[in-house]
Amino acid sequence: MTDSTPRPDDTLAELRWPLRLTWAGLLAERLSRAFWPLASLVLLVAAALAFGAHDLLSPAAAFAICGALLAALLGALVYGLRSFRRPGRAEALDRLDRSLPGRPIAALSDSQAIGAGDPASEAVWRAHVTRMAARARAARAVAPDLRLSSRDPYGLRHVALIAFTVALIFGSFLRVASVADLGKGGPALASGPSWEGWIEPPAYTAKPAIYLNDISDTRLAVPQGSRVTLRLYGAVGALDVTETVSGREPGAEGAAAASAGTDAMARSFEVIRDGRVEIDGSGGRSWQIVLSPDIRPEVRLTGEIDVTADGEMRQPFSASDDYGVTAGEATITLDLAAVERRYGLAAEPDPRAPLVLDLPMPISGDRRQFTETLVENLSQHPWAGLPVQLELAVEDALGQRGVSAPAGMVLPGRRFFDPLARAVVEQRQALLWARSNAREVAQILRAISYRPDEIFRDESAYLQLRVAIRRLERAAPGLTAETQAELAGALWDIAVLIEDGDLSDAAERLRRAQERLSEAMRNGASDAEIAQLMDELREATRDYMRQLAEQQQDEDRQQAQNGEMQELTGDQLQQMLDRLQQLMEEGRMAEAQQLLQMLQQMMENMQVTQGPGGDSPGQQAMEGLAETLRDQQGLSDDAFRDLQEQFNPGQQGEGREGEGEQDRADPGQGGEGGQQSLAERQEALRRELERQQQTLPGLGASPESEGTREALDRAGRAMDEAERSLRDNDLAGALDDQARAMEALREGMRNLGEALAQNRQQRGEDGQGRGRADAGGERRDPLGRAPGSTGQVGTEDSMLQGEDVYRRARDLLDEIRRRSGEQNRPDLELDYLRRLLERF
């Protein structure tokens, strides 16, 4: 080896720091593996002492546990000493060498065994040594492997470390000083008595606790409700605590604690006022405590109340508190002095508690300052429409309440535009105002319904009102609060039914929408209510135009009306509606009223007529089936009323009293004779259907015509079964059979309409009136639109498939659902309604 060959000692001198660090890591591995039980045990004992666990034990138990802990510590120490083996330099060098590829450090200590004296072999050897020396100089310290999971599978070392860390943060190692006092009469610590203290603010303030040992200030400001905890160490009586912040008599707590043994070394009290806290004795201190007052929360209304068209009110408000609002409520009280005491309100009102509503609180976020909106619909409350006082109140965690200034308002409620509905609601309010009004309310309602044909559009509303009147008259002498609330709910449903109606005819809906809008403009309705009614008018107008477009027109009859019928295009109608809404938004109600009257007159002048040349056989068949369907529907309604009367015999005939119309036959009062009358009517309908089947026009062999015949056959069989059920006095079964008959009739009419439409297209029947230029040019419907490609006006679909038919079906289904939810109905009726729902 020549002088140019690297020497091992020189290379190792360059690796002294990686070698030392590797040795230190190896030492740490062996120390941790040998002494982790001892270290874990020491940490656990220190944590227990820092938390004062020894103060909870009796002296005998404390000494026994201390002896066991000392034995465990000694055993852990012996185990560590026997397991520990100090690492040597060679072991560190070997670990460092094994971390390098090719083990270059060991290669530097090798010598050439073959080829000594051969210049070529020696040159190769020197190149190898040089390469190994360069690789060795790149060595880095090897990190120690301190994992102990194989030796500590339960993680006891982690438990000890966590306990010690928590003790460092929340405990105090000054408590260890009291270990010397465990023996009775034992000498005090040479260092003298000591103490610890904390002030913990209430949790809702979210403020940290104050550790008094680390505070040098003698004047402290703390929130109200903070708790002071002082712990004394040393001989009993060496230190004492005096305070004036809790409001208790001086020495009261100390005298009580002195009889409690070790508890005499602790003091805990709540700060409720300004004062002084002092620890008397060697090393004691004193503090002047200043109470930071908890400000009372505040709440106020932040805007005008907003009322939607259906009576829902939205009242914005804001609330604030220094630490956060916890709850709130709105109290509504009747302003009796501002009530106009007349009519039903002239009587002395029944006692009624104020209306209390919970205020909405933010679900997340800061409750120290927030803005929310109280949303409620109080339309059915007895005070709706009367002057009230609104008062908001909020509360904080300390129980302090903040109350807003009372605000006078008229309690919002739903506005009724129909005069009859409004009258029913007024009498409902009078009934809820005082039970003594019951007899007078019944008389007024009976007077209102004296001539039902002139004011009631819906027979159902009239019948329900008569039932309510009868119940009210029977209960009037001793009306209870439960009956009062039940009758008020029934009157509300009647008023809503009258106001909203169940109108299937487009013309009737249009007239109703025009009347309600006109009434709203006269009574000064809100913008939201007028907007809702305007939307209702637009929808009703669109439905009416659609109905006009789906019907054929009679050109001869149009010209008979002063020579020509008035035309109104869809664009012109839309412009008039837009102009009407603009006038109302600008507050020009008089002009809007005139324009609405003009629009109403123009819509009334439109005629809905049939096609020219008289009715074809197919049209006559369609009309006959439609009439049969209406008769079947009426018969089914009568059967359903009789079923109700079987379970409510006291209400029989009450819907007919006072009417100026002829009494129809009452099957329910006739017993078997009544059922026989229904059965005879059902038999007549079945025979009429058979006659119509025989007179159906020839429709060919199309699938639609076959479907028509099959559907009408099913309808006939269902009618026959309904007739037998009626003769057997099985009203529930008859209703099921009648429902199947009506469904089959509807299906047959749909198929017949499609078959007729196909026949017209094949024979060109619909083109007979399209080329009549002498009739005043191209035929147009009442809205100025041209006929369809097959001669029909506006659409080539059958009228029986229009939206009104399906709307009627939906309305009937909704009525069945509503009645099935009334649990006061007889069980047999409820069972029948549920079977109807399951079927349809």
Coordinates of C-alpha atoms in Angstrom, one line a residue, residues 290-814:
V290 CA -64.0 44.0 41.7
L291 CA -67.1 42.5 40.2
S292 CA -67.5 43.0 36.5
P293 CA -71.3 43.4 36.1
D294 CA -73.2 41.1 33.7
I295 CA -75.1 43.6 31.5
R296 CA -78.8 42.9 31.1
P297 CA -79.6 41.7 27.5
E298 CA -81.4 44.0 25.1
V299 CA -84.0 43.4 22.4
R300 CA -85.9 45.7 20.1
L301 CA -88.0 45.7 17.0
T302 CA -86.0 46.6 13.9
G303 CA -88.6 47.2 11.2
E304 CA -92.3 47.2 10.2
I305 CA -94.2 44.0 10.4
D306 CA -94.7 42.3 7.0
V307 CA -97.9 40.3 6.4
T308 CA -98.3 37.9 3.5
A309 CA -101.5 37.2 1.6
D310 CA -102.4 34.2 3.7
G311 CA -102.0 36.0 7.0
E312 CA -98.5 35.0 7.9
M313 CA -96.6 37.8 9.8
R314 CA -92.9 38.5 9.7
Q315 CA -91.6 40.7 12.4
P316 CA -87.8 41.5 12.4
F317 CA -86.0 42.1 15.7
S318 CA -82.5 42.4 17.0
A319 CA -81.0 41.2 20.4
S320 CA -77.7 41.7 22.1
D321 CA -75.9 40.7 25.3
D322 CA -72.3 40.9 26.6
Y323 CA -72.0 37.1 26.8
G324 CA -74.8 35.9 24.6
V325 CA -78.6 35.5 24.6
T326 CA -79.8 32.1 25.6
A327 CA -83.6 32.3 24.9
G328 CA -86.4 34.7 24.1
E329 CA -90.1 35.0 23.7
A330 CA -92.7 37.3 22.3
T331 CA -95.8 38.1 24.4
I332 CA -99.0 39.3 22.7
T333 CA -101.7 40.8 24.9
L334 CA -105.1 42.1 23.9
D335 CA -105.4 45.9 24.0
L336 CA -108.9 45.8 25.4
A337 CA -109.1 49.6 25.7
A338 CA -108.5 50.0 22.0
V339 CA -111.1 47.4 20.9
E340 CA -114.2 48.7 19.3
R341 CA -116.8 47.2 21.6
R342 CA -119.7 46.6 19.3
Y343 CA -121.7 43.7 17.8
G344 CA -120.2 40.4 19.0
L345 CA -117.4 42.2 20.9
A346 CA -119.8 44.2 23.1
A347 CA -120.0 41.3 25.6
E348 CA -117.5 40.9 28.4
P349 CA -114.7 38.7 27.0
D350 CA -113.8 35.3 28.4
P351 CA -110.5 35.3 30.3
R352 CA -107.7 34.4 27.9
A353 CA -104.0 34.1 28.7
P354 CA -101.6 36.2 26.7
L355 CA -100.2 34.6 23.6
V356 CA -96.6 33.6 24.1
L357 CA -94.3 32.7 21.1
D358 CA -90.7 31.5 21.2
L359 CA -88.3 33.8 19.5
P360 CA -86.0 32.2 16.9
M361 CA -82.4 32.0 18.0
P362 CA -79.3 31.6 15.7
I363 CA -78.5 27.9 15.4
S364 CA -74.8 28.6 15.0
G365 CA -72.7 31.7 15.3
D366 CA -72.4 34.4 17.9
R367 CA -75.4 35.2 20.0
R368 CA -74.0 38.3 21.5
Q369 CA -75.4 40.4 18.6
F370 CA -77.8 39.1 16.1
T371 CA -80.9 39.9 14.0
E372 CA -83.7 37.4 13.4
T373 CA -87.3 37.4 12.2
L374 CA -90.3 36.2 14.1
V375 CA -92.5 34.3 11.6
E376 CA -96.0 33.1 12.7
N377 CA -99.5 32.7 11.2
L378 CA -102.1 33.6 13.8
S379 CA -105.0 33.9 11.4
Q380 CA -107.1 31.4 13.5
H381 CA -106.4 33.1 16.8
P382 CA -109.4 34.8 18.5
W383 CA -107.5 38.1 18.5
A384 CA -106.7 38.1 14.8
G385 CA -107.7 41.5 13.4
L386 CA -107.9 43.1 16.9
P387 CA -105.5 45.7 18.5
V388 CA -102.9 44.0 20.6
Q389 CA -99.6 44.9 22.3
L390 CA -96.4 43.1 21.2
E391 CA -93.6 42.8 23.7
L392 CA -90.3 40.9 23.2
A393 CA -88.2 39.5 26.0
V394 CA -84.7 37.8 25.9
E395 CA -82.8 36.1 28.7
D396 CA -79.1 35.5 29.3
A397 CA -77.3 32.7 31.1
L398 CA -77.5 34.5 34.4
G399 CA -81.2 34.7 34.2
Q400 CA -81.4 38.4 33.5
R401 CA -84.2 39.5 31.2
G402 CA -84.3 42.3 28.7
V403 CA -87.7 43.5 27.5
S404 CA -88.6 45.7 24.5
A405 CA -91.0 48.6 24.7
P406 CA -94.6 47.4 24.0
A407 CA -95.6 48.0 20.4
G408 CA -99.2 48.5 19.5
M409 CA -100.4 46.7 16.4
V410 CA -103.4 45.0 14.8
L411 CA -102.8 41.2 15.0
P412 CA -102.4 40.1 11.4
G413 CA -104.7 37.4 10.0
R414 CA -106.0 36.1 6.8
R415 CA -108.2 38.5 4.9
F416 CA -111.4 37.1 3.5
F417 CA -112.8 38.9 0.4
D418 CA -116.0 36.9 0.0
P419 CA -118.7 38.7 2.0
L420 CA -120.3 35.4 3.1
A421 CA -116.9 34.0 4.2
R422 CA -116.1 37.2 6.0
A423 CA -119.5 37.1 7.8
V424 CA -118.8 33.5 9.0
V425 CA -115.3 34.5 10.3
E426 CA -116.8 37.5 12.2
Q427 CA -119.3 35.2 13.9
R428 CA -116.5 32.8 14.7
Q429 CA -114.6 35.6 16.4
A430 CA -117.7 36.6 18.3
L431 CA -118.1 33.0 19.5
L432 CA -114.4 32.9 20.6
W433 CA -114.7 36.3 22.3
A434 CA -117.3 35.1 24.8
R435 CA -119.2 31.9 25.2
S436 CA -122.2 34.0 26.1
N437 CA -122.5 35.0 22.5
A438 CA -123.3 31.4 21.4
R439 CA -127.1 31.9 21.0
E440 CA -126.7 35.2 19.2
V441 CA -124.1 33.7 16.9
A442 CA -126.4 30.8 16.0
Q443 CA -129.2 33.2 15.2
I444 CA -127.0 35.3 12.9
L445 CA -125.7 32.3 11.1
R446 CA -129.2 31.0 10.6
A447 CA -130.2 34.3 9.2
I448 CA -127.2 34.4 6.9
S449 CA -128.1 30.9 5.5
Y450 CA -131.8 31.5 5.2
R451 CA -131.8 31.6 1.4
P452 CA -128.9 29.4 0.4
D453 CA -129.6 29.3 -3.3
E454 CA -128.8 33.0 -3.6
I455 CA -125.5 33.1 -1.6
F456 CA -124.0 29.6 -1.4
R457 CA -122.1 28.4 -4.4
D458 CA -121.2 25.1 -2.8
E459 CA -123.8 22.8 -1.3
S460 CA -121.1 21.2 0.9
A461 CA -120.4 24.5 2.6
Y462 CA -124.1 25.1 3.3
L463 CA -124.6 21.6 4.7
Q464 CA -121.6 22.0 7.0
L465 CA -122.8 25.4 8.2
R466 CA -126.2 24.0 9.0
V467 CA -124.6 21.2 11.0
A468 CA -122.5 23.7 12.9
I469 CA -125.6 25.8 13.7
R470 CA -127.5 22.8 15.1
R471 CA -124.6 21.9 17.3
L472 CA -124.2 25.4 18.5
E473 CA -127.9 25.8 19.3
R474 CA -127.9 22.5 21.3
A475 CA -124.7 23.5 23.2
A476 CA -125.5 27.2 23.7
P477 CA -127.0 27.0 27.3
G478 CA -123.8 25.5 28.8
L479 CA -121.2 25.8 26.1
T480 CA -117.9 24.4 27.2
A481 CA -114.4 25.5 26.2
E482 CA -113.8 22.3 24.3
T483 CA -117.0 22.6 22.3
Q484 CA -116.3 26.3 21.7
A485 CA -112.9 25.5 20.2
E486 CA -114.3 22.6 18.1
L487 CA -117.1 24.8 16.6
A488 CA -114.7 27.6 16.0
G489 CA -112.5 25.2 14.0
A490 CA -115.5 24.0 12.0
L491 CA -116.6 27.6 11.2
W492 CA -113.0 28.4 10.0
D493 CA -113.1 25.4 7.6
I494 CA -116.4 26.6 6.3
A495 CA -115.2 30.1 5.7
V496 CA -112.1 28.9 3.9
L497 CA -114.2 26.6 1.8
I498 CA -116.5 29.5 0.9
E499 CA -113.6 31.8 0.2
D500 CA -111.4 29.4 -1.9
G501 CA -114.3 27.3 -3.2
D502 CA -114.1 24.1 -5.2
L503 CA -114.8 25.6 -8.6
S504 CA -114.2 23.3 -11.6
D505 CA -115.7 25.6 -14.2
A506 CA -113.3 28.0 -15.8
A507 CA -115.9 30.8 -16.2
E508 CA -116.9 30.5 -12.5
R509 CA -113.3 30.7 -11.4
L510 CA -112.8 33.7 -13.6
R511 CA -115.8 35.5 -12.2
R512 CA -114.8 34.5 -8.6
A513 CA -111.2 35.9 -9.2
Q514 CA -112.6 39.2 -10.6
E515 CA -115.0 39.6 -7.6
R516 CA -112.2 39.0 -5.1
L517 CA -109.8 41.4 -6.7
S518 CA -112.5 44.1 -6.9
E519 CA -113.4 43.5 -3.2
A520 CA -109.7 43.8 -2.3
M521 CA -109.3 47.1 -4.1
R522 CA -112.3 48.5 -2.3
N523 CA -111.2 47.4 1.1
G524 CA -107.6 48.6 0.8
A525 CA -105.8 45.2 0.8
S526 CA -102.1 45.0 1.2
D527 CA -99.7 44.8 -1.8
A528 CA -99.0 41.1 -1.1
E529 CA -102.7 40.3 -1.0
I530 CA -103.4 42.2 -4.3
A531 CA -100.4 40.4 -5.9
Q532 CA -101.8 37.1 -4.9
L533 CA -105.2 37.9 -6.2
M534 CA -103.7 39.2 -9.4
D535 CA -102.0 35.9 -10.0
E536 CA -105.2 34.1 -9.3
L537 CA -107.0 36.3 -11.9
R538 CA -104.3 35.6 -14.5
E539 CA -104.5 31.9 -13.9
A540 CA -108.3 31.9 -14.1
T541 CA -108.2 33.9 -17.3
R542 CA -105.8 31.5 -18.9
D543 CA -108.0 28.6 -18.0
Y544 CA -111.1 30.4 -19.4
M545 CA -109.3 31.1 -22.6
R546 CA -108.2 27.5 -22.8
Q547 CA -111.8 26.4 -22.3
L548 CA -113.0 28.7 -25.1
A549 CA -110.3 27.4 -27.4
E550 CA -111.3 23.7 -26.8
Q551 CA -114.9 24.2 -27.8
Q552 CA -116.2 24.6 -31.3
Q553 CA -118.0 27.8 -32.3
D554 CA -121.3 28.3 -34.1
E555 CA -120.6 31.0 -36.8
D556 CA -124.3 31.5 -37.4
R557 CA -125.0 32.3 -33.7
Q558 CA -122.0 34.6 -33.6
Q559 CA -123.3 36.7 -36.5
A560 CA -126.8 36.7 -34.8
Q561 CA -125.3 38.7 -32.0
N562 CA -125.5 42.2 -33.6
G563 CA -124.0 40.8 -36.8
E564 CA -120.6 39.9 -35.4
M565 CA -119.1 38.7 -32.1
Q566 CA -116.5 40.8 -30.3
E567 CA -113.0 39.5 -30.7
L568 CA -110.2 39.7 -28.1
T569 CA -106.8 38.3 -28.9
G570 CA -104.6 36.8 -26.3
D571 CA -102.0 39.6 -26.6
Q572 CA -104.7 42.2 -26.1
L573 CA -105.9 40.4 -23.0
Q574 CA -102.4 40.1 -21.6
Q575 CA -101.8 43.8 -22.2
M576 CA -105.0 44.7 -20.3
L577 CA -103.9 42.5 -17.3
D578 CA -100.5 44.1 -17.3
R579 CA -102.1 47.5 -17.4
L580 CA -104.4 46.6 -14.5
Q581 CA -101.5 45.4 -12.4
Q582 CA -99.5 48.6 -13.2
L583 CA -102.4 50.8 -12.1
M584 CA -102.7 48.9 -8.8
E585 CA -99.0 49.2 -8.1
E586 CA -99.2 53.0 -8.7
G587 CA -102.1 53.3 -6.3
R588 CA -104.6 54.4 -8.9
M589 CA -107.3 52.2 -7.6
A590 CA -110.2 54.0 -9.2
E591 CA -108.8 53.6 -12.7
A592 CA -107.9 50.0 -11.9
Q593 CA -111.5 49.4 -10.8
Q594 CA -112.8 50.8 -14.1
L595 CA -110.4 48.7 -16.2
L596 CA -111.4 45.6 -14.2
Q597 CA -115.1 46.2 -14.9
M598 CA -114.3 46.7 -18.6
L599 CA -112.4 43.5 -18.7
Q600 CA -115.2 41.7 -16.9
Q601 CA -117.8 42.9 -19.4
M602 CA -115.6 41.9 -22.4
M603 CA -115.1 38.4 -21.0
E604 CA -118.9 38.1 -20.4
N605 CA -119.5 39.0 -24.1
M606 CA -117.5 36.0 -25.3
Q607 CA -119.8 33.1 -26.3
V608 CA -118.9 29.4 -26.0
T609 CA -121.0 27.7 -28.6
Q610 CA -121.2 24.4 -30.5
G611 CA -120.1 23.7 -34.1
P612 CA -122.2 24.5 -37.2
G613 CA -124.7 22.3 -38.8
G614 CA -126.2 20.8 -35.6
D615 CA -124.9 17.9 -33.5
S616 CA -123.6 14.8 -35.2
P617 CA -124.5 11.3 -33.9
G618 CA -121.1 11.0 -32.3
Q619 CA -121.6 14.3 -30.5
Q620 CA -125.0 13.3 -29.3
A621 CA -123.6 10.0 -28.0
M622 CA -120.9 11.9 -26.2
E623 CA -123.4 14.3 -24.6
G624 CA -125.6 11.4 -23.6
L625 CA -122.8 9.6 -21.8
A626 CA -121.7 12.8 -20.1
E627 CA -125.3 13.3 -18.8
T628 CA -125.3 9.6 -17.6
L629 CA -122.0 10.2 -15.8
R630 CA -123.4 13.3 -14.0
D631 CA -126.5 11.4 -13.0
Q632 CA -124.4 8.6 -11.7
Q633 CA -122.2 11.1 -9.7
G634 CA -125.4 12.7 -8.2
L635 CA -126.7 9.2 -7.2
S636 CA -123.4 8.4 -5.6
D637 CA -123.5 11.6 -3.6
D638 CA -127.0 10.8 -2.4
A639 CA -125.9 7.3 -1.3
F640 CA -123.0 8.8 0.5
R641 CA -125.3 11.2 2.4
D642 CA -127.5 8.4 3.4
L643 CA -124.5 6.5 4.7
Q644 CA -123.6 9.5 6.8
E645 CA -127.2 9.8 8.1
Q646 CA -127.1 6.2 9.3
F647 CA -124.4 7.1 11.8
N648 CA -125.6 10.6 12.6
P649 CA -129.4 10.2 12.9
G650 CA -129.7 13.5 14.9
Q651 CA -128.5 15.5 11.9
Q652 CA -131.0 14.2 9.4
G653 CA -132.6 16.8 7.3
E654 CA -131.0 19.7 9.1
G655 CA -129.4 20.9 5.9
R656 CA -132.9 21.4 4.4
E657 CA -134.5 23.5 7.0
G658 CA -135.3 27.1 6.1
E659 CA -134.7 26.5 2.4
G660 CA -137.0 27.9 -0.2
E661 CA -136.4 25.0 -2.6
Q662 CA -138.4 21.8 -3.0
D663 CA -137.4 19.0 -0.7
R664 CA -135.8 16.1 -2.6
A665 CA -136.6 12.6 -1.5
D666 CA -134.7 11.7 1.6
P667 CA -133.7 8.0 1.4
G668 CA -132.3 8.1 4.8
Q669 CA -135.6 8.8 6.4
G670 CA -137.5 6.3 4.5
G671 CA -135.8 3.2 5.7
E672 CA -136.1 0.4 3.2
G673 CA -138.3 2.5 1.0
G674 CA -135.5 5.1 0.7
Q675 CA -133.0 2.4 -0.4
Q676 CA -135.6 1.1 -2.8
S677 CA -135.7 4.7 -4.3
L678 CA -132.0 4.7 -4.8
A679 CA -132.0 1.2 -6.3
E680 CA -134.8 2.3 -8.8
R681 CA -132.7 5.3 -9.8
Q682 CA -129.7 3.1 -10.3
E683 CA -131.8 0.6 -12.4
A684 CA -133.0 3.5 -14.6
L685 CA -129.4 4.7 -15.2
R686 CA -128.4 1.1 -16.1
R687 CA -131.2 0.9 -18.7
E688 CA -130.4 4.3 -20.1
L689 CA -126.8 3.2 -20.6
E690 CA -127.9 0.0 -22.4
R691 CA -130.0 2.2 -24.7
Q692 CA -127.1 4.5 -25.4
Q693 CA -124.9 1.5 -26.2
Q694 CA -127.4 0.3 -28.8
T695 CA -127.5 3.8 -30.5
L696 CA -123.7 4.3 -30.6
P697 CA -122.6 5.4 -34.1
G698 CA -120.5 3.1 -36.3
L699 CA -116.9 3.5 -35.3
G700 CA -115.3 0.8 -37.3
A701 CA -112.9 -1.8 -35.8
S702 CA -110.3 0.5 -34.4
P703 CA -108.8 -0.2 -30.9
E704 CA -110.5 3.0 -29.6
S705 CA -114.0 1.7 -30.6
E706 CA -113.3 -1.7 -29.1
G707 CA -112.1 0.1 -25.9
T708 CA -115.3 2.1 -25.8
R709 CA -117.5 -0.9 -26.0
E710 CA -115.5 -2.8 -23.3
A711 CA -115.5 0.2 -21.0
L712 CA -119.3 0.7 -21.3
D713 CA -119.9 -3.0 -20.7
R714 CA -117.9 -2.8 -17.5
A715 CA -119.9 0.3 -16.5
G716 CA -123.2 -1.6 -17.1
R717 CA -122.0 -4.5 -14.9
A718 CA -120.9 -2.2 -12.1
M719 CA -124.3 -0.4 -12.2
D720 CA -126.1 -3.7 -12.0
E721 CA -124.0 -4.7 -8.9
A722 CA -124.6 -1.3 -7.4
E723 CA -128.4 -1.8 -7.9
R724 CA -128.3 -5.2 -6.0
S725 CA -126.2 -3.6 -3.2
L726 CA -128.7 -0.8 -2.8
R727 CA -131.6 -3.3 -2.7
D728 CA -129.7 -5.2 0.1
N729 CA -129.2 -1.9 2.0
D730 CA -125.4 -2.2 1.6
L731 CA -124.5 1.4 1.0
A732 CA -120.8 1.0 1.4
G733 CA -120.7 -1.8 -1.2
A734 CA -122.9 0.3 -3.5
L735 CA -120.5 3.2 -3.3
D736 CA -117.7 1.0 -4.4
D737 CA -119.7 -0.3 -7.4
Q738 CA -120.7 3.2 -8.4
A739 CA -117.1 4.4 -8.3
R740 CA -116.2 1.5 -10.7
A741 CA -119.1 2.5 -12.9
M742 CA -118.0 6.1 -13.1
E743 CA -114.4 5.2 -13.8
A744 CA -115.5 2.9 -16.6
L745 CA -117.8 5.6 -18.1
R746 CA -114.9 8.1 -18.1
E747 CA -112.7 5.6 -19.9
G748 CA -115.4 4.9 -22.4
M749 CA -115.9 8.6 -23.1
R750 CA -112.2 9.1 -23.6
N751 CA -112.1 6.2 -26.1
L752 CA -115.2 7.4 -27.9
G753 CA -113.7 10.9 -28.3
E754 CA -110.6 9.5 -29.8
A755 CA -112.5 7.2 -32.2
L756 CA -114.7 10.2 -33.3
A757 CA -111.6 12.3 -33.9
Q758 CA -110.1 9.6 -36.1
N759 CA -113.3 9.2 -38.1
R760 CA -113.5 13.0 -38.7
Q761 CA -109.9 13.0 -40.0
Q762 CA -110.6 10.1 -42.3
R763 CA -113.8 11.5 -43.8
G764 CA -112.9 15.2 -43.6
E765 CA -116.0 16.1 -41.7
D766 CA -114.3 19.0 -39.8
G767 CA -113.5 20.9 -43.1
Q768 CA -117.0 21.6 -43.9
G769 CA -117.0 25.1 -42.5
R770 CA -113.5 26.2 -43.1
G771 CA -113.9 27.6 -46.7
R772 CA -116.9 29.8 -46.1
A773 CA -115.6 33.1 -47.1
D774 CA -119.1 34.5 -47.3
A775 CA -119.4 34.3 -43.6
G776 CA -117.1 37.1 -43.0
G777 CA -113.7 35.7 -43.8
E778 CA -111.8 33.0 -41.9
R779 CA -113.5 31.7 -38.8
R780 CA -112.0 32.7 -35.5
D781 CA -112.7 31.8 -31.9
P782 CA -113.9 34.4 -29.4
L783 CA -110.2 35.2 -28.6
G784 CA -109.4 35.9 -32.3
R785 CA -107.5 32.7 -32.9
A786 CA -107.7 30.6 -36.1
P787 CA -109.1 27.1 -36.2
G788 CA -106.8 24.0 -36.0
S789 CA -105.8 21.9 -38.9
T790 CA -108.8 19.6 -38.6
G791 CA -111.3 22.3 -38.2
Q792 CA -111.4 22.3 -34.4
V793 CA -110.8 25.5 -32.6
G794 CA -107.5 25.8 -30.8
T795 CA -106.9 22.1 -30.2
E796 CA -107.6 18.7 -31.7
D797 CA -107.9 16.9 -28.4
S798 CA -111.2 15.8 -26.9
M799 CA -112.7 18.2 -24.4
L800 CA -113.2 15.3 -22.1
Q801 CA -109.5 15.0 -21.7
G802 CA -109.1 18.7 -20.6
E803 CA -107.6 19.9 -17.5
D804 CA -110.9 20.5 -15.8
V805 CA -111.8 16.8 -15.7
Y806 CA -108.5 15.9 -14.0
R807 CA -108.8 18.9 -11.7
R808 CA -112.2 17.6 -10.6
A809 CA -110.8 14.2 -10.0
R810 CA -108.0 15.7 -7.9
D811 CA -110.5 17.7 -5.9
L812 CA -112.6 14.7 -5.2
L813 CA -109.5 12.8 -4.1
D814 CA -108.5 15.7 -1.8

